[in-house]
mmCIF file of C-alpha atoms in Angstrom:
data_model
loop_
_atom_site.group_PDB
_atom_site.id
_atom_site.type_symbol
_atom_site.label_atom_id
_atom_site.label_comp_id
_atom_site.label_asym_id
_atom_site.label_seq_id
_atom_site.Cartn_x
_atom_site.Cartn_y
_atom_site.Cartn_z
ATOM 1 C CA MET A 1 77.940 113.486 132.702
ATOM 2 C CA SER A 2 80.277 114.161 135.562
ATOM 3 C CA ALA A 3 83.519 112.346 136.274
ATOM 4 C CA VAL A 4 84.351 110.231 139.278
ATOM 5 C CA VAL A 5 84.756 112.172 142.485
ATOM 6 C CA GLY A 6 87.919 110.981 144.195
ATOM 7 C CA ALA A 7 90.156 108.030 143.494
ATOM 8 C CA LEU A 8 89.068 104.555 142.464
ATOM 9 C CA ALA A 9 91.476 101.730 143.040
ATOM 10 C CA VAL A 10 91.707 97.972 143.319
ATOM 11 C CA VAL A 11 90.637 96.648 146.702
ATOM 12 C CA GLY A 12 93.516 94.327 147.565
ATOM 13 C CA MET A 13 96.128 94.232 150.286
ATOM 14 C CA GLY A 14 99.918 94.118 150.007
ATOM 15 C CA PHE A 15 101.919 91.216 148.628
ATOM 16 C CA ALA A 16 104.258 88.848 150.430
ATOM 17 C CA PRO A 17 106.551 86.432 148.552
ATOM 18 C CA ASN A 18 105.074 82.995 148.071
ATOM 19 C CA ALA A 19 106.603 79.585 147.514
ATOM 20 C CA ALA A 20 107.058 78.049 144.073
ATOM 21 C CA ALA A 21 104.004 77.846 141.848
ATOM 22 C CA ASP A 22 103.732 74.087 142.255
ATOM 23 C CA ASP A 23 102.305 74.434 145.762
ATOM 24 C CA VAL A 24 100.000 77.354 145.002
ATOM 25 C CA GLN A 25 96.879 75.199 145.072
ATOM 26 C CA SER A 26 97.823 73.831 148.491
ATOM 27 C CA LYS A 27 97.612 77.410 149.742
ATOM 28 C CA GLN A 28 94.036 77.772 148.490
ATOM 29 C CA TRP A 29 92.718 76.659 151.887
ATOM 30 C CA TYR A 30 89.134 77.621 151.125
ATOM 31 C CA LEU A 31 88.735 75.082 148.306
ATOM 32 C CA ASP A 32 88.707 72.207 150.792
ATOM 33 C CA GLN A 33 86.690 74.151 153.347
ATOM 34 C CA MET A 34 83.994 74.996 150.793
ATOM 35 C CA LYS A 35 83.989 71.395 149.473
ATOM 36 C CA ALA A 36 84.959 72.489 145.966
ATOM 37 C CA GLU A 37 85.597 68.972 144.661
ATOM 38 C CA GLU A 38 82.108 67.926 145.717
ATOM 39 C CA MET A 39 80.543 71.007 144.129
ATOM 40 C CA TRP A 40 82.385 70.447 140.852
ATOM 41 C CA LYS A 41 80.596 67.111 140.481
ATOM 42 C CA VAL A 42 77.407 69.137 140.141
ATOM 43 C CA SER A 43 78.598 72.417 138.641
ATOM 44 C CA THR A 44 81.830 74.025 137.464
ATOM 45 C CA GLY A 45 80.278 77.266 136.307
ATOM 46 C CA LYS A 46 80.067 76.087 132.711
ATOM 47 C CA GLY A 47 77.983 78.336 130.482
ATOM 48 C CA VAL A 48 78.325 81.385 132.730
ATOM 49 C CA LYS A 49 80.301 84.442 131.653
ATOM 50 C CA VAL A 50 81.722 86.723 134.337
ATOM 51 C CA ALA A 51 82.672 90.275 133.416
ATOM 52 C CA VAL A 52 85.754 91.205 135.449
ATOM 53 C CA ILE A 53 86.113 94.977 135.756
ATOM 54 C CA ASP A 54 89.627 95.559 137.011
ATOM 55 C CA THR A 55 93.204 96.313 135.872
ATOM 56 C CA GLY A 56 92.885 94.070 132.849
ATOM 57 C CA VAL A 57 93.423 90.343 132.426
ATOM 58 C CA ASN A 58 96.350 88.443 130.960
ATOM 59 C CA PRO A 59 94.745 85.600 128.960
ATOM 60 C CA ASN A 60 98.040 83.754 128.533
ATOM 61 C CA THR A 61 98.794 82.593 132.058
ATOM 62 C CA PRO A 62 98.647 78.789 132.435
ATOM 63 C CA SER A 63 95.504 79.110 134.532
ATOM 64 C CA LEU A 64 93.632 81.294 132.046
ATOM 65 C CA LYS A 65 94.511 79.832 128.657
ATOM 66 C CA GLY A 66 91.195 79.334 126.879
ATOM 67 C CA GLN A 67 89.271 80.986 129.706
ATOM 68 C CA VAL A 68 89.260 84.633 128.629
ATOM 69 C CA LEU A 69 86.802 85.848 125.983
ATOM 70 C CA VAL A 70 88.566 88.914 124.633
ATOM 71 C CA ASP A 71 86.287 89.120 121.604
ATOM 72 C CA ASP A 72 83.251 89.499 123.852
ATOM 73 C CA VAL A 73 84.400 92.921 125.022
ATOM 74 C CA PRO A 74 82.449 95.626 123.124
ATOM 75 C CA LYS A 75 84.716 97.595 120.801
ATOM 76 C CA ALA A 76 83.764 100.864 122.484
ATOM 77 C CA VAL A 77 85.643 99.853 125.645
ATOM 78 C CA SER A 78 88.113 97.259 124.360
ATOM 79 C CA TYR A 79 91.238 99.414 124.379
ATOM 80 C CA HIS A 80 94.026 97.170 125.639
ATOM 81 C CA SER A 81 91.344 95.229 127.496
ATOM 82 C CA THR A 82 93.583 92.255 128.185
ATOM 83 C CA VAL A 83 96.762 94.143 129.021
ATOM 84 C CA ASP A 84 96.925 93.933 132.798
ATOM 85 C CA PHE A 85 98.926 96.892 134.093
ATOM 86 C CA ASP A 86 99.057 95.669 137.691
ATOM 87 C CA GLY A 87 98.497 91.894 137.948
ATOM 88 C CA HIS A 88 95.450 92.360 140.168
ATOM 89 C CA GLY A 89 92.812 91.753 137.509
ATOM 90 C CA THR A 90 94.510 88.584 136.286
ATOM 91 C CA SER A 91 94.606 87.249 139.844
ATOM 92 C CA MET A 92 90.898 87.920 140.286
ATOM 93 C CA ALA A 93 90.100 86.199 137.001
ATOM 94 C CA GLU A 94 92.095 83.132 138.065
ATOM 95 C CA LEU A 95 90.326 82.963 141.424
ATOM 96 C CA ILE A 96 87.040 82.887 139.541
ATOM 97 C CA ALA A 97 87.713 80.655 136.545
ATOM 98 C CA GLY A 98 91.323 79.482 136.609
ATOM 99 C CA THR A 99 91.941 75.922 135.429
ATOM 100 C CA GLY A 100 94.894 75.223 137.731
ATOM 101 C CA ALA A 101 97.045 74.108 134.791
ATOM 102 C CA GLU A 102 100.746 73.631 135.544
ATOM 103 C CA GLY A 103 100.210 74.112 139.255
ATOM 104 C CA SER A 104 98.611 77.528 138.838
ATOM 105 C CA LEU A 105 95.635 78.980 140.691
ATOM 106 C CA LYS A 106 92.455 76.918 140.577
ATOM 107 C CA GLY A 107 89.304 78.968 140.249
ATOM 108 C CA LEU A 108 86.249 78.099 142.302
ATOM 109 C CA ALA A 109 84.259 78.042 139.039
ATOM 110 C CA PRO A 110 86.771 76.597 136.534
ATOM 111 C CA GLY A 111 84.087 76.019 133.930
ATOM 112 C CA ALA A 112 83.080 79.693 133.770
ATOM 113 C CA LYS A 113 84.521 82.157 131.260
ATOM 114 C CA ILE A 114 85.990 85.584 131.881
ATOM 115 C CA VAL A 115 85.150 88.707 129.910
ATOM 116 C CA PRO A 116 87.899 91.244 130.782
ATOM 117 C CA TYR A 117 87.348 94.969 131.212
ATOM 118 C CA ARG A 118 90.433 97.022 131.871
ATOM 119 C CA VAL A 119 89.447 100.307 133.484
ATOM 120 C CA ASP A 120 91.101 103.520 134.573
ATOM 121 C CA LEU A 121 91.889 103.147 138.266
ATOM 122 C CA LYS A 122 93.236 106.371 139.702
ATOM 123 C CA GLY A 123 96.354 106.083 141.781
ATOM 124 C CA LEU A 124 97.809 103.057 140.005
ATOM 125 C CA LYS A 125 100.952 103.624 137.977
ATOM 126 C CA VAL A 126 100.335 103.256 134.285
ATOM 127 C CA GLY A 127 101.673 104.995 131.199
ATOM 128 C CA SER A 128 99.725 108.191 130.565
ATOM 129 C CA ALA A 129 99.305 107.458 126.872
ATOM 130 C CA GLU A 130 97.711 104.088 127.593
ATOM 131 C CA GLN A 131 95.646 105.396 130.464
ATOM 132 C CA LYS A 132 94.013 107.878 128.103
ATOM 133 C CA LYS A 133 92.801 104.899 126.115
ATOM 134 C CA THR A 134 91.378 103.134 129.156
ATOM 135 C CA PRO A 135 87.659 103.565 129.885
ATOM 136 C CA GLU A 136 86.199 104.632 133.203
ATOM 137 C CA PRO A 137 84.531 101.956 135.372
ATOM 138 C CA TRP A 138 81.055 103.313 134.607
ATOM 139 C CA GLN A 139 81.682 102.855 130.884
ATOM 140 C CA ALA A 140 82.721 99.253 131.460
ATOM 141 C CA ILE A 141 79.671 98.551 133.626
ATOM 142 C CA ARG A 142 77.371 99.885 130.910
ATOM 143 C CA ALA A 143 79.180 97.935 128.231
ATOM 144 C CA ALA A 144 79.021 94.704 130.236
ATOM 145 C CA ALA A 145 75.318 95.263 130.823
ATOM 146 C CA ASP A 146 74.731 95.053 127.090
ATOM 147 C CA THR A 147 76.404 91.651 126.760
ATOM 148 C CA ASP A 148 75.352 88.132 127.759
ATOM 149 C CA ALA A 149 77.662 88.107 130.786
ATOM 150 C CA LYS A 150 75.486 87.192 133.763
ATOM 151 C CA ILE A 151 77.777 88.414 136.545
ATOM 152 C CA ILE A 152 79.775 91.636 136.856
ATOM 153 C CA SER A 153 82.612 91.190 139.357
ATOM 154 C CA MET A 154 84.210 94.386 140.653
ATOM 155 C CA SER A 155 87.172 94.079 143.010
ATOM 156 C CA ILE A 156 87.537 97.839 142.877
ATOM 157 C CA GLY A 157 86.376 100.656 145.074
ATOM 158 C CA GLY A 158 86.342 104.406 145.539
ATOM 159 C CA TYR A 159 84.033 107.366 145.904
ATOM 160 C CA VAL A 160 80.572 108.162 144.636
ATOM 161 C CA SER A 161 80.146 108.908 140.930
ATOM 162 C CA PRO A 162 76.819 109.933 139.355
ATOM 163 C CA ASP A 163 77.865 108.263 136.110
ATOM 164 C CA GLU A 164 78.729 105.048 137.894
ATOM 165 C CA GLU A 165 75.497 105.035 139.874
ATOM 166 C CA GLU A 166 73.482 105.386 136.674
ATOM 167 C CA ALA A 167 75.526 102.632 135.042
ATOM 168 C CA VAL A 168 74.774 100.337 137.984
ATOM 169 C CA LYS A 169 71.047 101.025 137.681
ATOM 170 C CA TYR A 170 71.253 100.315 133.963
ATOM 171 C CA ALA A 171 73.054 96.996 134.539
ATOM 172 C CA ALA A 172 70.472 96.052 137.169
ATOM 173 C CA SER A 173 67.711 96.765 134.668
ATOM 174 C CA LYS A 174 69.405 94.275 132.352
ATOM 175 C CA GLY A 175 69.271 91.516 134.945
ATOM 176 C CA LYS A 176 72.980 91.449 135.810
ATOM 177 C CA LEU A 177 74.257 90.270 139.175
ATOM 178 C CA MET A 178 76.779 92.876 140.347
ATOM 179 C CA ILE A 179 79.204 91.883 143.083
ATOM 180 C CA ALA A 180 81.754 94.321 144.532
ATOM 181 C CA ALA A 181 84.352 94.613 147.284
ATOM 182 C CA VAL A 182 83.306 96.700 150.274
ATOM 183 C CA GLY A 183 86.857 97.945 150.779
ATOM 184 C CA ASN A 184 89.750 97.554 153.176
ATOM 185 C CA SER A 185 89.282 100.538 155.480
ATOM 186 C CA GLY A 186 88.091 98.588 158.509
ATOM 187 C CA THR A 187 89.181 99.018 162.104
ATOM 188 C CA GLY A 188 92.748 98.066 161.294
ATOM 189 C CA LYS A 189 93.068 100.448 158.347
ATOM 190 C CA GLY A 190 90.733 103.413 158.527
ATOM 191 C CA ASP A 191 87.236 104.678 159.189
ATOM 192 C CA GLY A 192 85.353 101.578 158.072
ATOM 193 C CA ASN A 193 83.464 103.301 155.263
ATOM 194 C CA VAL A 194 82.245 101.004 152.515
ATOM 195 C CA ASP A 195 83.511 101.828 149.023
ATOM 196 C CA TYR A 196 81.484 102.402 145.900
ATOM 197 C CA PRO A 197 80.273 100.622 143.794
ATOM 198 C CA ALA A 198 79.538 98.188 146.674
ATOM 199 C CA ALA A 199 77.450 100.874 148.416
ATOM 200 C CA TYR A 200 75.145 101.440 145.437
ATOM 201 C CA PRO A 201 71.712 99.829 145.225
ATOM 202 C CA TYR A 202 71.620 96.528 143.323
ATOM 203 C CA VAL A 203 75.272 95.743 144.096
ATOM 204 C CA VAL A 204 76.066 92.857 146.459
ATOM 205 C CA GLY A 205 78.820 94.044 148.818
ATOM 206 C CA ILE A 206 81.424 91.507 149.948
ATOM 207 C CA ALA A 207 83.609 91.568 153.066
ATOM 208 C CA ALA A 208 86.457 89.149 153.872
ATOM 209 C CA VAL A 209 87.146 86.387 156.388
ATOM 210 C CA ASP A 210 90.426 84.646 157.169
ATOM 211 C CA SER A 211 91.141 80.916 157.419
ATOM 212 C CA SER A 212 89.780 80.823 160.968
ATOM 213 C CA PHE A 213 86.533 82.301 159.616
ATOM 214 C CA THR A 214 87.098 85.566 161.421
ATOM 215 C CA VAL A 215 85.877 88.707 159.712
ATOM 216 C CA THR A 216 89.099 90.569 158.990
ATOM 217 C CA LYS A 217 89.976 93.773 160.776
ATOM 218 C CA PHE A 218 90.734 95.413 157.431
ATOM 219 C CA SER A 219 87.258 94.772 155.961
ATOM 220 C CA SER A 220 85.103 97.850 155.672
ATOM 221 C CA TYR A 221 81.802 97.557 157.484
ATOM 222 C CA GLY A 222 78.383 99.139 157.526
ATOM 223 C CA ASN A 223 74.967 98.996 155.976
ATOM 224 C CA TYR A 224 76.199 97.807 152.617
ATOM 225 C CA VAL A 225 77.953 94.569 153.571
ATOM 226 C CA ASP A 226 75.809 91.748 152.178
ATOM 227 C CA LEU A 227 77.975 88.620 152.383
ATOM 228 C CA VAL A 228 81.444 87.452 153.392
ATOM 229 C CA ALA A 229 83.898 85.147 151.610
ATOM 230 C CA PRO A 230 87.524 84.025 152.023
ATOM 231 C CA GLY A 231 89.930 86.951 151.700
ATOM 232 C CA THR A 232 93.312 86.262 153.323
ATOM 233 C CA GLY A 233 96.306 84.037 152.640
ATOM 234 C CA ILE A 234 95.311 83.633 149.015
ATOM 235 C CA PRO A 235 97.881 83.416 146.199
ATOM 236 C CA GLY A 236 97.912 86.079 143.501
ATOM 237 C CA TRP A 237 100.354 87.386 140.932
ATOM 238 C CA CYS A 238 103.131 89.508 142.404
ATOM 239 C CA ASP A 239 103.378 91.840 139.411
ATOM 240 C CA THR A 240 102.925 92.135 135.664
ATOM 241 C CA LYS A 241 105.888 89.872 134.933
ATOM 242 C CA PHE A 242 103.629 86.924 135.858
ATOM 243 C CA HIS A 243 106.609 84.873 137.024
ATOM 244 C CA ALA A 244 105.544 84.179 140.589
ATOM 245 C CA TYR A 245 102.603 84.205 142.940
ATOM 246 C CA CYS A 246 102.604 86.034 146.258
ATOM 247 C CA ASP A 247 100.411 85.711 149.329
ATOM 248 C CA THR A 248 97.640 88.278 149.003
ATOM 249 C CA GLY A 249 94.468 89.261 150.750
ATOM 250 C CA GLY A 250 91.636 91.746 150.758
ATOM 251 C CA THR A 251 87.977 92.154 150.000
ATOM 252 C CA SER A 252 89.054 91.939 146.345
ATOM 253 C CA GLN A 253 89.823 88.255 146.721
ATOM 254 C CA ALA A 254 86.623 87.684 148.679
ATOM 255 C CA THR A 255 84.654 89.323 145.871
ATOM 256 C CA ALA A 256 86.186 87.074 143.227
ATOM 257 C CA ILE A 257 85.325 83.981 145.268
ATOM 258 C CA ALA A 258 81.772 85.224 145.856
ATOM 259 C CA SER A 259 81.410 85.853 142.110
ATOM 260 C CA ALA A 260 82.604 82.326 141.404
ATOM 261 C CA SER A 261 80.091 81.005 143.940
ATOM 262 C CA ALA A 262 77.301 82.750 142.040
ATOM 263 C CA ALA A 263 78.609 81.309 138.766
ATOM 264 C CA LEU A 264 78.424 77.760 140.164
ATOM 265 C CA ILE A 265 74.795 78.286 141.166
ATOM 266 C CA TRP A 266 73.727 79.977 137.932
ATOM 267 C CA SER A 267 75.368 77.263 135.858
ATOM 268 C CA ALA A 268 73.398 74.595 137.707
ATOM 269 C CA HIS A 269 70.196 76.620 137.325
ATOM 270 C CA PRO A 270 70.523 78.479 133.996
ATOM 271 C CA ASP A 271 66.840 79.431 133.947
ATOM 272 C CA TRP A 272 67.004 81.294 137.232
ATOM 273 C CA THR A 273 66.845 85.077 137.298
ATOM 274 C CA VAL A 274 69.267 87.362 139.111
ATOM 275 C CA ASN A 275 66.702 87.610 141.913
ATOM 276 C CA GLN A 276 66.732 83.861 142.438
ATOM 277 C CA VAL A 277 70.516 83.554 142.346
ATOM 278 C CA THR A 278 70.851 86.423 144.812
ATOM 279 C CA ARG A 279 68.177 84.932 147.057
ATOM 280 C CA SER A 280 69.903 81.553 147.048
ATOM 281 C CA LEU A 281 73.181 83.136 148.143
ATOM 282 C CA ILE A 282 71.437 84.954 150.985
ATOM 283 C CA ASP A 283 69.190 82.120 152.117
ATOM 284 C CA THR A 284 71.981 79.547 152.294
ATOM 285 C CA ALA A 285 74.656 81.793 153.804
ATOM 286 C CA SER A 286 75.862 80.577 157.186
ATOM 287 C CA ARG A 287 74.945 82.816 160.149
ATOM 288 C CA THR A 288 73.647 82.634 163.690
ATOM 289 C CA TRP A 289 71.410 85.691 163.495
ATOM 290 C CA PRO A 290 67.985 86.029 161.842
ATOM 291 C CA GLU A 291 67.991 86.542 158.095
ATOM 292 C CA ASN A 292 66.009 89.754 158.499
ATOM 293 C CA ASP A 293 68.655 91.180 160.846
ATOM 294 C CA PRO A 294 71.924 91.243 158.839
ATOM 295 C CA SER A 295 75.209 92.144 160.488
ATOM 296 C CA LYS A 296 77.054 95.296 159.448
ATOM 297 C CA TYR A 297 80.263 93.237 159.537
ATOM 298 C CA ALA A 298 79.180 90.033 157.823
ATOM 299 C CA GLY A 299 75.870 90.918 156.194
ATOM 300 C CA TYR A 300 73.774 87.788 155.677
ATOM 301 C CA GLY A 301 76.732 85.497 156.364
ATOM 302 C CA PHE A 302 79.302 83.287 154.651
ATOM 303 C CA VAL A 303 78.680 82.210 151.053
ATOM 304 C CA ARG A 304 77.856 78.499 150.751
ATOM 305 C CA PRO A 305 77.011 77.561 147.152
ATOM 306 C CA ARG A 306 77.341 73.905 148.146
ATOM 307 C CA VAL A 307 74.076 74.085 150.056
ATOM 308 C CA VAL A 308 72.248 75.087 146.878
ATOM 309 C CA LEU A 309 74.031 72.604 144.635
ATOM 310 C CA GLU A 310 73.492 69.585 146.874
ATOM 311 C CA ASN A 311 69.731 70.147 147.024
ATOM 312 C CA ALA A 312 68.170 69.452 143.638
ATOM 313 C CA LYS A 313 64.799 70.578 145.003
ATOM 314 C CA TYR A 314 66.018 73.885 146.416
ATOM 315 C CA ASP A 315 63.327 76.538 145.980
ATOM 316 C CA ALA A 316 64.840 79.876 144.966
ATOM 317 C CA GLY A 317 61.545 81.721 145.307
ATOM 318 C CA ALA A 318 59.833 84.209 143.039
ATOM 319 C CA PRO A 319 61.806 85.131 139.910
ATOM 320 C CA ASP A 320 60.401 88.664 139.789
ATOM 321 C CA VAL A 321 60.940 89.709 143.416
ATOM 322 C CA ASP A 322 64.219 91.271 144.499
ATOM 323 C CA PRO A 323 65.314 89.681 147.806
ATOM 324 C CA LEU A 324 67.108 92.932 148.630
ATOM 325 C CA ALA A 325 64.225 95.207 147.642
ATOM 326 C CA LYS A 326 64.133 96.888 151.038
ATOM 327 C CA GLU A 327 67.840 97.618 151.007
ATOM 328 C CA ASN A 328 67.700 98.716 147.388
ATOM 329 C CA GLY A 329 64.826 101.124 147.904
ATOM 330 C CA GLY A 330 62.255 99.099 146.013
ATOM 331 C CA ASN A 331 61.808 96.106 143.757
ATOM 332 C CA LEU A 332 63.405 96.636 140.367
ATOM 333 C CA LEU A 333 61.162 94.523 138.168
ATOM 334 C CA ALA A 334 63.786 94.364 135.439
ATOM 335 C CA ARG A 335 66.045 92.317 137.701
ATOM 336 C CA SER A 336 63.663 89.438 137.117
ATOM 337 C CA ALA A 337 63.882 89.102 133.369
ATOM 338 C CA GLY A 338 66.538 91.467 132.055
ATOM 339 C CA SER A 339 63.989 93.860 130.589
ATOM 340 C CA SER A 340 64.411 97.616 130.416
ATOM 341 C CA SER A 341 61.544 98.442 132.736
ATOM 342 C CA THR A 342 62.126 100.879 135.551
ATOM 343 C CA ALA A 343 62.127 100.329 139.280
ATOM 344 C CA SER A 344 58.825 100.130 141.055
ATOM 345 C CA THR A 345 57.977 102.690 143.676
ATOM 346 C CA PRO A 346 59.351 101.656 147.073
ATOM 347 C CA SER A 347 57.024 101.397 150.020
ATOM 348 C CA ALA A 348 57.021 104.153 152.586
ATOM 349 C CA SER A 349 58.801 101.891 155.050
ATOM 350 C CA ALA A 350 61.597 100.904 152.676
ATOM 351 C CA THR A 351 64.910 102.630 153.293
ATOM 352 C CA SER A 352 66.979 103.190 150.174
ATOM 353 C CA LYS A 353 70.544 101.974 149.796
ATOM 354 C CA THR A 354 71.768 105.388 148.747
ATOM 355 C CA PRO A 355 74.896 107.432 149.489
ATOM 356 C CA ASP A 356 75.136 109.120 152.868
ATOM 357 C CA LYS A 357 75.481 112.763 151.955
ATOM 358 C CA GLY A 358 76.896 113.569 155.351
ATOM 359 C CA SER A 359 79.896 111.286 155.145
ATOM 360 C CA ALA A 360 83.327 112.540 154.250
ATOM 361 C CA GLY A 361 84.419 112.448 150.652
ATOM 362 C CA GLY A 362 81.041 111.205 149.487
ATOM 363 C CA THR A 363 81.671 107.699 150.753
ATOM 364 C CA SER A 364 79.063 105.552 152.442
ATOM 365 C CA ALA A 365 78.181 105.578 156.109
ATOM 366 C CA ALA A 366 79.941 103.117 158.395
ATOM 367 C CA GLY A 367 76.640 101.639 159.525
ATOM 368 C CA SER A 368 73.719 102.003 161.861
ATOM 369 C CA SER A 369 74.373 102.377 165.563
ATOM 370 C CA ALA A 370 71.167 100.570 166.528
ATOM 371 C CA GLU A 371 72.074 97.311 168.209
ATOM 372 C CA SER A 372 70.426 94.006 167.367
ATOM 373 C CA SER A 373 68.484 92.161 170.004
ATOM 374 C CA ASN A 374 70.746 89.208 169.200
ATOM 375 C CA ASP A 375 74.193 90.056 170.588
ATOM 376 C CA SER A 376 75.924 86.927 169.310
ATOM 377 C CA ASN A 377 79.290 87.707 167.756
ATOM 378 C CA THR A 378 79.968 84.341 166.186
ATOM 379 C CA LEU A 379 78.800 82.596 163.055
ATOM 380 C CA TRP A 380 78.807 78.830 162.854
ATOM 381 C CA ILE A 381 79.922 77.797 159.404
ATOM 382 C CA ALA A 382 78.637 74.389 158.409
ATOM 383 C CA LEU A 383 81.065 73.566 155.612
ATOM 384 C CA GLY A 384 80.857 69.819 155.666
ATOM 385 C CA GLY A 385 81.200 67.273 158.405
ATOM 386 C CA ALA A 386 82.540 69.817 160.881
ATOM 387 C CA ALA A 387 81.556 73.325 161.818
ATOM 388 C CA ALA A 388 83.829 76.324 162.120
ATOM 389 C CA VAL A 389 83.278 79.579 163.938
ATOM 390 C CA LEU A 390 83.127 82.922 162.198
ATOM 391 C CA VAL A 391 83.947 85.672 164.655
ATOM 392 C CA ILE A 392 82.561 89.068 163.817
ATOM 393 C CA GLY A 393 85.486 91.425 164.056
ATOM 394 C CA GLY A 394 89.225 90.902 164.447
ATOM 395 C CA ALA A 395 91.132 89.959 167.575
ATOM 396 C CA GLY A 396 90.900 92.577 170.267
ATOM 397 C CA VAL A 397 88.111 94.462 168.529
ATOM 398 C CA ALA A 398 84.922 95.111 170.465
ATOM 399 C CA VAL A 399 82.033 94.393 168.121
ATOM 400 C CA ALA A 400 78.377 95.301 168.385
ATOM 401 C CA ARG A 401 76.135 93.785 165.774
ATOM 402 C CA ALA A 402 73.708 96.261 164.322
ATOM 403 C CA ARG A 403 70.354 96.315 162.724
ATOM 404 C CA ARG A 404 71.173 97.947 159.395
ATOM 405 C CA ALA A 405 68.812 100.815 158.591
ATOM 406 C CA ARG A 406 69.742 101.328 154.951
#
């Protein structure tokens, strides 16, 4: 099996000093906007395990005490699994399932549990001796697929890897919901190319919005953006000393919040399959364009788990039909029941969500150039009593929505 081609790194932005920890929760602006307190009356994510594939997780922060299931990590990939060598992984875990104890970060799904997978992320400084003991992301994905974790959250990104692609297919065949950051190489940072694993089939790619519900200029864009979630002005650990939080942002943070959103839904509906959870996220996402015409900047829209939780009669559709079958190149029957069956043959009209061989460095294409018949560039977010506007693209950026030919 071949190794990763190119570097793989966490998908977060730089840090800025934050105020004392006791006002950290007041900086989590999205909790009020997403009506977290109301959702927690219905679901906290209890009973759902989220595999966090990242820089490791410190289980001893106030927010994560009792939340991290170290013993659930398979021995084959458990080397120093909870020793976070950057602080990034711990921050992501807290955004998902933090308890908020002692004024720390409050996760959107505080009843969920974290299964930590520390992986080898090229380009991050770590002792060479320890790095040799750290598994590759594809090994962690495969290992997580063989556990009872329902969600695999990956705030990491890089280039195409045959091993990783096969691991993703394997995890999909086991009925896992894989959620990954699309990357931070948008118009303000680079060429816009979406990172892997977000660009692989069966992975839900997440872009970021700011507190004004504007899709950030740094978010990568293209055919593989599926949803957007909050991703700026969010507290996270400054470093591995775990003494202070800083203001952070990126599609990493958006991915953690999207993963927590899925955990809330799956906890409320434990009998649902990955297809139904995915469909519920797509169907209830806030957007102004047709569901069958996703944006290359915001995908199917802004995640709104509240809409699912407040409707006890919500119909999540067929358990054995992949709502992203067209994008994924066919309906993987195993996504319905966690069996080991193989993917069904895609129809002739289905376009596979596969790597663009013509793009530089093996990364994904930036997106289709075909424009949608709907040229709206705003998304009305119904978050409660009031509506907010999600603007596709950052300030001063000319945006054309596109029909995504995956």
